[in-house]
CSV table of N, CA, C and O in Angstrom, one decimal:
chain,number,residue,atom,x,y,z
A,1357,UNK,N,101.7,75.4,63.3
A,1357,UNK,CA,101.6,75.6,64.7
A,1357,UNK,C,100.6,76.8,64.9
A,1357,UNK,O,100.7,77.8,64.2
A,1358,UNK,N,99.7,76.6,65.9
A,1358,UNK,CA,98.7,77.7,66.2
A,1358,UNK,C,99.4,78.8,67.0
A,1358,UNK,O,100.2,78.5,67.9
A,1359,UNK,N,98.9,80.0,66.8
A,1359,UNK,CA,99.2,81.1,67.7
A,1359,UNK,C,98.3,81.1,68.9
A,1359,UNK,O,97.2,80.4,68.9
A,1360,UNK,N,98.6,81.8,69.9
A,1360,UNK,CA,97.8,81.8,71.1
A,1360,UNK,C,96.4,82.4,70.9
A,1360,UNK,O,95.4,81.8,71.3
A,1361,UNK,N,96.3,83.4,70.1
A,1361,UNK,CA,95.0,84.0,69.8
A,1361,UNK,C,94.1,83.1,69.0
A,1361,UNK,O,92.9,82.9,69.2
A,1362,UNK,N,94.7,82.4,68.0
A,1362,UNK,CA,94.0,81.4,67.2
A,1362,UNK,C,93.6,80.2,68.0
A,1362,UNK,O,92.5,79.7,67.9
A,1363,UNK,N,94.4,79.8,68.9
A,1363,UNK,CA,94.1,78.7,69.8
A,1363,UNK,C,92.8,79.1,70.6
A,1363,UNK,O,91.9,78.3,70.7
A,1364,UNK,N,92.8,80.2,71.2
A,1364,UNK,CA,91.7,80.6,72.0
A,1364,UNK,C,90.4,80.8,71.2
A,1364,UNK,O,89.3,80.4,71.6
A,1365,UNK,N,90.5,81.3,70.0
A,1365,UNK,CA,89.4,81.4,69.1
A,1365,UNK,C,88.8,80.0,68.7
A,1365,UNK,O,87.6,79.8,68.7
A,1366,UNK,N,89.7,79.0,68.5
A,1366,UNK,CA,89.3,77.7,68.2
A,1366,UNK,C,88.6,77.0,69.4
A,1366,UNK,O,87.6,76.3,69.2
A,1367,UNK,N,89.1,77.3,70.6
A,1367,UNK,CA,88.5,76.7,71.8
A,1367,UNK,C,87.1,77.3,71.9
A,1367,UNK,O,86.1,76.6,72.2
A,1368,UNK,N,86.9,78.6,71.7
A,1368,UNK,CA,85.6,79.3,71.8
A,1368,UNK,C,84.7,78.8,70.7
A,1368,UNK,O,83.4,79.0,70.9
A,1369,UNK,N,85.2,78.2,69.6
A,1369,UNK,CA,84.3,77.7,68.6
A,1369,UNK,C,83.8,76.3,68.9
A,1369,UNK,O,82.9,75.8,68.1
A,1370,UNK,N,84.2,75.7,69.9
A,1370,UNK,CA,83.7,74.4,70.4
A,1370,UNK,C,82.2,74.7,70.7
A,1370,UNK,O,81.9,75.6,71.5
A,1371,UNK,N,81.3,73.8,70.2
A,1371,UNK,CA,79.9,74.0,70.6
A,1371,UNK,C,79.6,74.0,72.1
A,1371,UNK,O,80.1,73.1,72.8
A,1372,UNK,N,79.0,75.0,72.6
A,1372,UNK,CA,78.6,75.1,74.0
A,1372,UNK,C,79.7,75.8,74.8
A,1372,UNK,O,79.5,76.0,76.0
A,1373,UNK,N,80.8,76.3,74.2
A,1373,UNK,CA,81.8,77.0,74.9
A,1373,UNK,C,81.3,78.3,75.4
A,1373,UNK,O,80.7,79.1,74.7
A,1374,UNK,N,81.5,78.6,76.7
A,1374,UNK,CA,81.1,79.8,77.3
A,1374,UNK,C,82.2,80.8,77.5
A,1374,UNK,O,82.1,82.0,77.4
A,1375,UNK,N,83.3,80.3,78.0
A,1375,UNK,CA,84.6,81.1,78.1
A,1375,UNK,C,85.8,80.1,78.1
A,1375,UNK,O,85.6,78.9,78.3
A,1376,UNK,N,86.9,80.7,77.9
A,1376,UNK,CA,88.1,79.9,77.8
A,1376,UNK,C,89.3,80.7,78.3
A,1376,UNK,O,89.3,81.9,78.3
A,1377,UNK,N,90.4,80.0,78.7
A,1377,UNK,CA,91.6,80.6,79.2
A,1377,UNK,C,92.8,79.7,78.9
A,1377,UNK,O,92.7,78.5,78.9
A,1378,UNK,N,93.9,80.3,78.7
A,1378,UNK,CA,95.2,79.6,78.5
A,1378,UNK,C,96.0,80.0,79.8
A,1378,UNK,O,96.1,81.2,80.1
A,1379,UNK,N,96.4,79.0,80.6
A,1379,UNK,CA,97.1,79.2,81.8
A,1379,UNK,C,98.5,78.7,81.9
A,1379,UNK,O,98.7,77.6,81.4
A,1380,UNK,N,99.4,79.5,82.4
A,1380,UNK,CA,100.8,79.0,82.6
A,1380,UNK,C,100.7,78.1,83.9
A,1380,UNK,O,100.4,78.7,85.0
A,1381,UNK,N,100.9,76.8,83.8
A,1381,UNK,CA,100.8,75.9,84.9
A,1381,UNK,C,101.8,76.1,86.0
A,1381,UNK,O,101.6,75.9,87.1
A,1382,UNK,N,103.0,76.6,85.6
A,1382,UNK,CA,104.1,76.9,86.6
A,1382,UNK,C,103.8,78.1,87.5
A,1382,UNK,O,103.9,78.0,88.7
A,1383,UNK,N,103.4,79.2,86.9
A,1383,UNK,CA,103.2,80.4,87.7
A,1383,UNK,C,101.7,80.6,88.1
A,1383,UNK,O,101.5,81.3,89.0
A,1384,UNK,N,100.8,79.9,87.4
A,1384,UNK,CA,99.4,80.1,87.8
A,1384,UNK,C,98.8,81.3,87.2
A,1384,UNK,O,97.7,81.8,87.6
A,1385,UNK,N,99.5,81.9,86.2
A,1385,UNK,CA,99.0,83.2,85.6
A,1385,UNK,C,98.3,82.9,84.3
A,1385,UNK,O,98.6,82.0,83.6
A,1386,UNK,N,97.3,83.7,84.0
A,1386,UNK,CA,96.6,83.7,82.7
A,1386,UNK,C,97.4,84.2,81.6
A,1386,UNK,O,98.0,85.3,81.7
A,1387,UNK,N,97.6,83.4,80.6
A,1387,UNK,CA,98.4,83.8,79.4
A,1387,UNK,C,97.4,84.5,78.4
A,1387,UNK,O,97.8,85.5,77.8
A,1388,UNK,N,96.2,84.0,78.3
A,1388,UNK,CA,95.2,84.6,77.4
A,1388,UNK,C,93.9,84.1,77.9
A,1388,UNK,O,93.7,83.1,78.5
A,1389,UNK,N,92.8,84.9,77.6
A,1389,UNK,CA,91.5,84.5,78.1
A,1389,UNK,C,90.5,85.2,77.1
A,1389,UNK,O,90.7,86.2,76.5
A,1390,UNK,N,89.3,84.6,77.1
A,1390,UNK,CA,88.2,85.1,76.2
A,1390,UNK,C,87.8,86.4,76.8
A,1390,UNK,O,87.7,86.6,78.0
A,1391,UNK,N,87.5,87.4,76.0
A,1391,UNK,CA,87.2,88.7,76.4
A,1391,UNK,C,85.8,88.8,77.2
A,1391,UNK,O,85.7,89.7,78.1
A,1392,UNK,N,84.9,88.0,76.9
A,1392,UNK,CA,83.6,88.1,77.5
A,1392,UNK,C,83.4,87.2,78.7
A,1392,UNK,O,82.3,86.9,79.1
A,1393,UNK,N,84.5,86.8,79.3
A,1393,UNK,CA,84.4,85.8,80.4
A,1393,UNK,C,83.7,86.3,81.6
A,1393,UNK,O,83.1,85.6,82.3
A,1394,UNK,N,83.9,87.6,81.9
A,1394,UNK,CA,83.3,88.2,83.1
A,1394,UNK,C,83.9,87.7,84.4
A,1394,UNK,O,83.4,88.0,85.5
A,1395,UNK,N,85.1,87.1,84.4
A,1395,UNK,CA,85.7,86.6,85.6
A,1395,UNK,C,87.1,87.3,85.7
A,1395,UNK,O,87.6,87.8,84.7
A,1396,UNK,N,87.6,87.3,86.9
A,1396,UNK,CA,89.0,87.8,87.1
A,1396,UNK,C,90.0,86.7,86.6
A,1396,UNK,O,90.1,85.7,87.3
A,1397,UNK,N,90.6,86.9,85.5
A,1397,UNK,CA,91.4,85.9,84.8
A,1397,UNK,C,92.5,85.4,85.7
A,1397,UNK,O,92.8,84.2,85.8
A,1398,UNK,N,93.3,86.3,86.3
A,1398,UNK,CA,94.4,85.9,87.1
A,1398,UNK,C,94.0,85.1,88.4
A,1398,UNK,O,94.7,84.1,88.7
A,1399,UNK,N,93.0,85.5,89.0
A,1399,UNK,CA,92.5,84.7,90.2
A,1399,UNK,C,92.0,83.4,89.8
A,1399,UNK,O,92.2,82.4,90.4
A,1400,UNK,N,91.3,83.3,88.7
A,1400,UNK,CA,90.7,82.0,88.2
A,1400,UNK,C,91.9,81.1,87.7
A,1400,UNK,O,91.9,79.9,88.0
A,1401,UNK,N,92.9,81.7,87.1
A,1401,UNK,CA,94.0,80.9,86.6
A,1401,UNK,C,94.8,80.3,87.8
A,1401,UNK,O,95.1,79.1,87.8
A,1402,UNK,N,95.0,81.1,88.8
A,1402,UNK,CA,95.7,80.6,90.0
A,1402,UNK,C,94.9,79.5,90.7
A,1402,UNK,O,95.4,78.5,91.1
A,1403,UNK,N,93.5,79.7,90.8
A,1403,UNK,CA,92.7,78.6,91.4
A,1403,UNK,C,92.7,77.3,90.6
A,1403,UNK,O,92.7,76.2,91.2
A,1404,UNK,N,92.6,77.5,89.3
A,1404,UNK,CA,92.7,76.3,88.4
A,1404,UNK,C,94.0,75.5,88.6
A,1404,UNK,O,94.1,74.3,88.6
A,1405,UNK,N,95.1,76.3,88.7
A,1405,UNK,CA,96.4,75.7,88.9
A,1405,UNK,C,96.5,74.9,90.2
A,1405,UNK,O,97.0,73.8,90.2
A,1406,UNK,N,95.9,75.5,91.2
A,1406,UNK,CA,95.9,74.8,92.5
A,1406,UNK,C,95.1,73.6,92.5
A,1406,UNK,O,95.4,72.6,93.1
A,1407,UNK,N,93.9,73.6,91.8
A,1407,UNK,CA,93.1,72.4,91.7
A,1407,UNK,C,93.8,71.3,90.9
A,1407,UNK,O,93.8,70.1,91.3
A,1408,UNK,N,94.6,71.7,89.9
A,1408,UNK,CA,95.3,70.7,89.2
A,1408,UNK,C,96.5,70.1,90.0
A,1408,UNK,O,96.7,68.9,90.0
A,1409,UNK,N,97.1,70.9,90.7
A,1409,UNK,CA,98.2,70.4,91.6
A,1409,UNK,C,97.7,69.5,92.7
A,1409,UNK,O,98.2,68.5,93.0
A,1410,UNK,N,96.5,69.9,93.3
A,1410,UNK,CA,95.9,69.0,94.3
A,1410,UNK,C,95.5,67.7,93.8
A,1410,UNK,O,95.7,66.6,94.4
A,1411,UNK,N,94.9,67.7,92.6
A,1411,UNK,CA,94.5,66.5,91.9
A,1411,UNK,C,95.7,65.6,91.6
A,1411,UNK,O,95.7,64.4,91.9
A,1412,UNK,N,96.8,66.2,91.1
A,1412,UNK,CA,98.0,65.4,90.8
A,1412,UNK,C,98.6,64.9,92.0
A,1412,UNK,O,99.0,63.7,92.0
A,1413,UNK,N,98.7,65.6,93.1
A,1413,UNK,CA,99.2,65.1,94.3
A,1413,UNK,C,98.4,64.0,94.9
A,1413,UNK,O,98.9,63.0,95.4
A,1414,UNK,N,97.1,64.2,94.8
A,1414,UNK,CA,96.2,63.1,95.3
A,1414,UNK,C,96.3,61.8,94.6
A,1414,UNK,O,96.4,60.7,95.1
A,1415,UNK,N,96.4,61.9,93.2
A,1415,UNK,CA,96.6,60.7,92.4
A,1415,UNK,C,98.0,60.1,92.7
A,1415,UNK,O,98.1,58.9,92.7
A,1416,UNK,N,99.0,60.9,92.9
A,1416,UNK,CA,100.3,60.3,93.1
A,1416,UNK,C,100.3,59.6,94.5
A,1416,UNK,O,101.0,58.5,94.6
A,1417,UNK,N,99.6,60.0,95.4
A,1417,UNK,CA,99.5,59.3,96.7
A,1417,UNK,C,98.7,58.0,96.6
A,1417,UNK,O,99.0,57.1,97.4
A,1418,UNK,N,97.8,58.0,95.7
A,1418,UNK,CA,97.0,56.7,95.6
A,1418,UNK,C,97.7,55.7,94.7
A,1418,UNK,O,97.3,54.5,94.7
A,1419,UNK,N,98.8,56.1,94.0
A,1419,UNK,CA,99.5,55.2,93.1
A,1419,UNK,C,101.0,55.4,93.4
A,1419,UNK,O,101.8,55.8,92.6
A,1420,UNK,N,101.4,55.0,94.7
A,1420,UNK,CA,102.8,55.2,95.1
A,1420,UNK,C,103.8,54.4,94.1
A,1420,UNK,O,103.5,53.3,93.7
A,1421,UNK,N,104.8,55.1,93.8
A,1421,UNK,CA,105.8,54.5,92.9
A,1421,UNK,C,105.6,54.7,91.4
A,1421,UNK,O,106.4,54.5,90.6
A,1422,UNK,N,104.3,55.1,91.1
A,1422,UNK,CA,104.0,55.3,89.7
A,1422,UNK,C,104.1,56.8,89.3
A,1422,UNK,O,104.0,57.6,90.2
A,1423,UNK,N,104.5,57.0,88.1
A,1423,UNK,CA,104.5,58.4,87.6
A,1423,UNK,C,103.1,58.7,87.1
A,1423,UNK,O,102.5,58.0,86.3
A,1424,UNK,N,102.5,59.8,87.7
A,1424,UNK,CA,101.1,60.1,87.3
A,1424,UNK,C,101.2,61.4,86.4
A,1424,UNK,O,101.8,62.4,86.8
A,1425,UNK,N,100.7,61.3,85.2
A,1425,UNK,CA,100.6,62.4,84.3
A,1425,UNK,C,99.2,62.6,83.9
A,1425,UNK,O,98.6,61.7,83.3
A,1426,UNK,N,98.6,63.8,84.2
A,1426,UNK,CA,97.2,64.1,83.8
A,1426,UNK,C,97.2,64.6,82.4
A,1426,UNK,O,97.9,65.6,82.1
A,1427,UNK,N,96.4,64.0,81.6
A,1427,UNK,CA,96.2,64.6,80.2
A,1427,UNK,C,95.1,65.6,80.2
A,1427,UNK,O,95.3,66.7,79.7
A,1428,UNK,N,94.0,65.3,80.8
A,1428,UNK,CA,92.9,66.3,80.9
A,1428,UNK,C,92.1,66.0,82.2
A,1428,UNK,O,92.2,65.0,82.8
A,1429,UNK,N,91.3,67.0,82.5
A,1429,UNK,CA,90.5,66.9,83.7
A,1429,UNK,C,89.1,67.5,83.4
A,1429,UNK,O,89.0,68.5,82.8
A,1430,UNK,N,88.1,66.8,83.9
A,1430,UNK,CA,86.7,67.3,83.7
A,1430,UNK,C,86.0,67.4,85.1
A,1430,UNK,O,86.1,66.5,85.9
A,1431,UNK,N,85.4,68.6,85.3
A,1431,UNK,CA,84.6,68.8,86.5
A,1431,UNK,C,83.3,69.2,86.0
A,1431,UNK,O,83.2,70.2,85.3
A,1432,UNK,N,82.2,68.6,86.5
A,1432,UNK,CA,80.9,69.0,86.2
A,1432,UNK,C,80.2,69.5,87.4
A,1432,UNK,O,80.2,68.9,88.5
A,1433,UNK,N,79.6,70.7,87.3
A,1433,UNK,CA,78.9,71.3,88.4
A,1433,UNK,C,77.5,71.5,87.9
A,1433,UNK,O,77.1,71.2,86.8
A,1434,UNK,N,76.7,72.1,88.8
A,1434,UNK,CA,75.3,72.4,88.4
A,1434,UNK,C,75.2,73.5,87.4
A,1434,UNK,O,74.1,73.6,86.8
A,1435,UNK,N,76.2,74.2,87.2
A,1435,UNK,CA,76.2,75.4,86.2
A,1435,UNK,C,76.8,75.0,84.9
A,1435,UNK,O,76.7,75.8,83.9
A,1436,UNK,N,77.7,74.0,84.8
A,1436,UNK,CA,78.3,73.7,83.6
A,1436,UNK,C,79.4,72.6,83.7
A,1436,UNK,O,79.7,72.1,84.8
A,1437,UNK,N,80.1,72.4,82.6
A,1437,UNK,CA,81.2,71.5,82.5
A,1437,UNK,C,82.5,72.3,82.5
A,1437,UNK,O,82.5,73.4,81.8
A,1438,UNK,N,83.5,71.9,83.2
A,1438,UNK,CA,84.8,72.6,83.2
A,1438,UNK,C,85.8,71.6,82.7
A,1438,UNK,O,86.1,70.6,83.3
A,1439,UNK,N,86.4,71.9,81.5
A,1439,UNK,CA,87.4,70.9,80.9
A,1439,UNK,C,88.7,71.6,80.9
A,1439,UNK,O,88.9,72.7,80.4
A,1440,UNK,N,89.8,70.9,81.3
A,1440,UNK,CA,91.1,71.4,81.3
A,1440,UNK,C,92.0,70.4,80.6
A,1440,UNK,O,91.9,69.2,80.8
A,1441,UNK,N,92.8,70.9,79.7
A,1441,UNK,CA,93.8,70.1,78.9
A,1441,UNK,C,95.2,70.6,79.2
A,1441,UNK,O,95.5,71.7,79.0
A,1442,UNK,N,96.0,69.7,79.8
A,1442,UNK,CA,97.4,70.0,80.1
A,1442,UNK,C,98.3,69.7,78.9
A,1442,UNK,O,98.0,68.7,78.2
A,1443,UNK,N,99.3,70.5,78.7
A,1443,UNK,CA,100.3,70.2,77.6
A,1443,UNK,C,101.6,70.9,77.9
A,1443,UNK,O,101.7,71.8,78.7
A,1444,UNK,N,102.6,70.3,77.3
A,1444,UNK,CA,104.0,70.8,77.4
A,1444,UNK,C,104.3,71.6,76.1
A,1444,UNK,O,104.0,71.0,75.1
A,1445,UNK,N,104.8,72.8,76.3
A,1445,UNK,CA,105.1,73.6,75.1
A,1445,UNK,C,106.6,73.9,75.1
A,1445,UNK,O,107.2,74.0,76.2
A,1446,UNK,N,107.2,74.1,74.0
A,1446,UNK,CA,108.6,74.4,73.9
A,1446,UNK,C,108.8,75.8,74.3
A,1446,UNK,O,109.8,76.1,74.9
A,1447,UNK,N,107.9,76.7,73.9
A,1447,UNK,CA,108.1,78.1,74.1
A,1447,UNK,C,107.7,78.7,75.4
A,1447,UNK,O,108.2,79.6,75.9
A,1448,UNK,N,106.7,78.1,76.1
A,1448,UNK,CA,106.1,78.7,77.3
A,1448,UNK,C,106.2,77.8,78.5
A,1448,UNK,O,105.9,78.2,79.6
A,1449,UNK,N,106.6,76.5,78.3
A,1449,UNK,CA,106.6,75.6,79.5
A,1449,UNK,C,105.2,74.9,79.6
A,1449,UNK,O,104.5,74.9,78.6
A,1450,UNK,N,104.9,74.4,80.7
A,1450,UNK,CA,103.6,73.7,80.8
A,1450,UNK,C,102.4,74.7,80.8
A,1450,UNK,O,102.4,75.6,81.6
A,1451,UNK,N,101.5,74.4,79.9
A,1451,UNK,CA,100.3,75.3,79.8
A,1451,UNK,C,99.1,74.4,80.0
A,1451,UNK,O,99.1,73.2,79.8
A,1452,UNK,N,98.0,75.1,80.3
A,1452,UNK,CA,96.7,74.4,80.5
A,1452,UNK,C,95.7,75.2,79.6
A,1452,UNK,O,95.6,76.4,79.7
A,1453,UNK,N,94.9,74.5,78.8
A,1453,UNK,CA,93.8,75.1,78.1
A,1453,UNK,C,92.5,74.8,79.0
A,1453,UNK,O,92.3,73.6,79.3
A,1454,UNK,N,91.8,75.8,79.3
A,1454,UNK,CA,90.6,75.7,80.1
A,1454,UNK,C,89.4,76.2,79.3
A,1454,UNK,O,89.5,77.2,78.7
A,1455,UNK,N,88.3,75.4,79.3
A,1455,UNK,CA,87.1,75.9,78.7
A,1455,UNK,C,85.9,75.5,79.6
A,1455,UNK,O,85.9,74.4,80.2
A,1456,UNK,N,85.0,76.5,79.8
A,1456,UNK,CA,83.8,76.3,80.5
A,1456,UNK,C,82.7,76.1,79.5
A,1456,UNK,O,82.5,76.9,78.6
A,1457,UNK,N,81.9,75.0,79.6
A,1457,UNK,CA,80.9,74.6,78.6
A,1457,UNK,C,79.5,74.6,79.2
A,1457,UNK,O,79.3,74.3,80.4
A,1458,UNK,N,78.6,75.0,78.4
A,1458,UNK,CA,77.2,75.0,78.7
A,1458,UNK,C,76.7,73.6,79.0
A,1458,UNK,O,77.0,72.6,78.3
A,1459,UNK,N,76.0,73.4,80.1
A,1459,UNK,CA,75.6,72.1,80.6
A,1459,UNK,C,74.7,71.4,79.6
A,1459,UNK,O,74.7,70.2,79.4
A,1460,UNK,N,73.8,72.2,78.9
A,1460,UNK,CA,72.8,71.6,78.0
A,1460,UNK,C,73.3,71.5,76.6
A,1460,UNK,O,72.9,70.5,75.9
A,1461,UNK,N,74.1,72.4,76.1
A,1461,UNK,CA,74.5,72.4,74.7
A,1461,UNK,C,75.8,71.7,74.4
A,1461,UNK,O,76.0,71.4,73.2
A,1462,UNK,N,76.6,71.5,75.3
A,1462,UNK,CA,77.9,70.9,75.1
A,1462,UNK,C,77.9,69.4,74.8
A,1462,UNK,O,77.1,68.7,75.5
A,1463,UNK,N,78.8,68.9,74.0
A,1463,UNK,CA,79.0,67.5,73.8
A,1463,UNK,C,80.4,67.3,74.3
A,1463,UNK,O,81.4,67.7,73.7
A,1464,UNK,N,80.5,66.6,75.5
A,1464,UNK,CA,81.8,66.4,76.1
A,1464,UNK,C,82.8,65.6,75.3
A,1464,UNK,O,84.0,66.0,75.3
A,1465,UNK,N,82.4,64.6,74.6
A,1465,UNK,CA,83.3,63.8,73.8
A,1465,UNK,C,83.9,64.7,72.7
A,1465,UNK,O,85.1,64.7,72.4
A,1466,UNK,N,83.0,65.5,72.0
A,1466,UNK,CA,83.5,66.4,71.0
A,1466,UNK,C,84.4,67.4,71.6
A,1466,UNK,O,85.5,67.7,71.0
A,1467,UNK,N,84.0,68.0,72.7
A,1467,UNK,CA,84.9,69.1,73.3
A,1467,UNK,C,86.2,68.5,73.7
A,1467,UNK,O,87.3,69.1,73.4
A,1468,UNK,N,86.3,67.3,74.2
A,1468,UNK,CA,87.5,66.7,74.7
A,1468,UNK,C,88.4,66.4,73.4
A,1468,UNK,O,89.6,66.7,73.4
A,1469,UNK,N,87.8,65.9,72.4
A,1469,UNK,CA,88.5,65.6,71.1
A,1469,UNK,C,89.1,66.9,70.5
A,1469,UNK,O,90.2,66.9,70.1
A,1470,UNK,N,88.3,68.0,70.5
A,1470,UNK,CA,88.7,69.2,69.9
A,1470,UNK,C,89.8,69.8,70.7
A,1470,UNK,O,90.8,70.4,70.1
A,1471,UNK,N,89.7,69.8,72.0
A,1471,UNK,CA,90.8,70.3,72.9
A,1471,UNK,C,92.1,69.6,72.6
A,1471,UNK,O,93.2,70.1,72.6
A,1472,UNK,N,92.0,68.2,72.5
A,1472,UNK,CA,93.2,67.4,72.2
A,1472,UNK,C,93.9,67.9,70.9
A,1472,UNK,O,95.1,68.0,70.8
A,1473,UNK,N,93.0,68.1,69.9
A,1473,UNK,CA,93.5,68.5,68.6
A,1473,UNK,C,94.2,69.9,68.7
A,1473,UNK,O,95.2,70.1,68.1
A,1474,UNK,N,93.5,70.8,69.3
A,1474,UNK,CA,94.0,72.2,69.4
A,1474,UNK,C,95.3,72.2,70.2
A,1474,UNK,O,96.3,72.8,69.8
A,1475,UNK,N,95.4,71.4,71.3
A,1475,UNK,CA,96.6,71.3,72.1
A,1475,UNK,C,97.8,70.8,71.2
A,1475,UNK,O,98.9,71.3,71.3
A,1476,UNK,N,97.5,69.8,70.5
A,1476,UNK,CA,98.5,69.2,69.6
A,1476,UNK,C,99.1,70.1,68.6
A,1476,UNK,O,100.3,70.2,68.3
A,1477,UNK,N,98.2,71.0,68.0
A,1477,UNK,CA,98.6,71.9,67.0
A,1477,UNK,C,99.3,73.1,67.7
A,1477,UNK,O,100.1,73.8,67.0
A,1478,UNK,N,99.0,73.4,68.9
A,1478,UNK,CA,99.7,74.5,69.6
A,1478,UNK,C,101.1,74.1,70.0
A,1478,UNK,O,102.0,75.0,70.0
A,1479,UNK,N,101.3,72.9,70.3
A,1479,UNK,CA,102.6,72.5,70.8
A,1479,UNK,C,103.6,72.0,69.7
A,1479,UNK,O,104.8,71.7,69.9
A,1480,UNK,N,103.1,71.8,68.4
A,1480,UNK,CA,104.0,71.3,67.4
A,1480,UNK,C,104.5,72.5,66.5
A,1480,UNK,O,104.0,73.5,66.5
């Protein structure tokens, strides 16, 4: 099982990673974040949590009667790719791994695969 610091280091080792954060999905608080991010971690974590909740609610409304479970979410902006991986942990509850990727250098398929692997090792 990965520790939180090792998890964040592995996320930052993804080619094109600019910054990363581990977010408690229930409270919207930052659990850990990359030191050089230059952003307010708690405000960013709360905003990411709200975006995930809004997306989940929107999907639930479009699929009435179905259980909607988001595995990951990708948002591409003119400044970069934002990839979020949701996971359930035994020790912390629902967590989200967030990574911001360089638009030119990142390989989205590789980043998504690596986040899935890291999340799996963090939760086992």
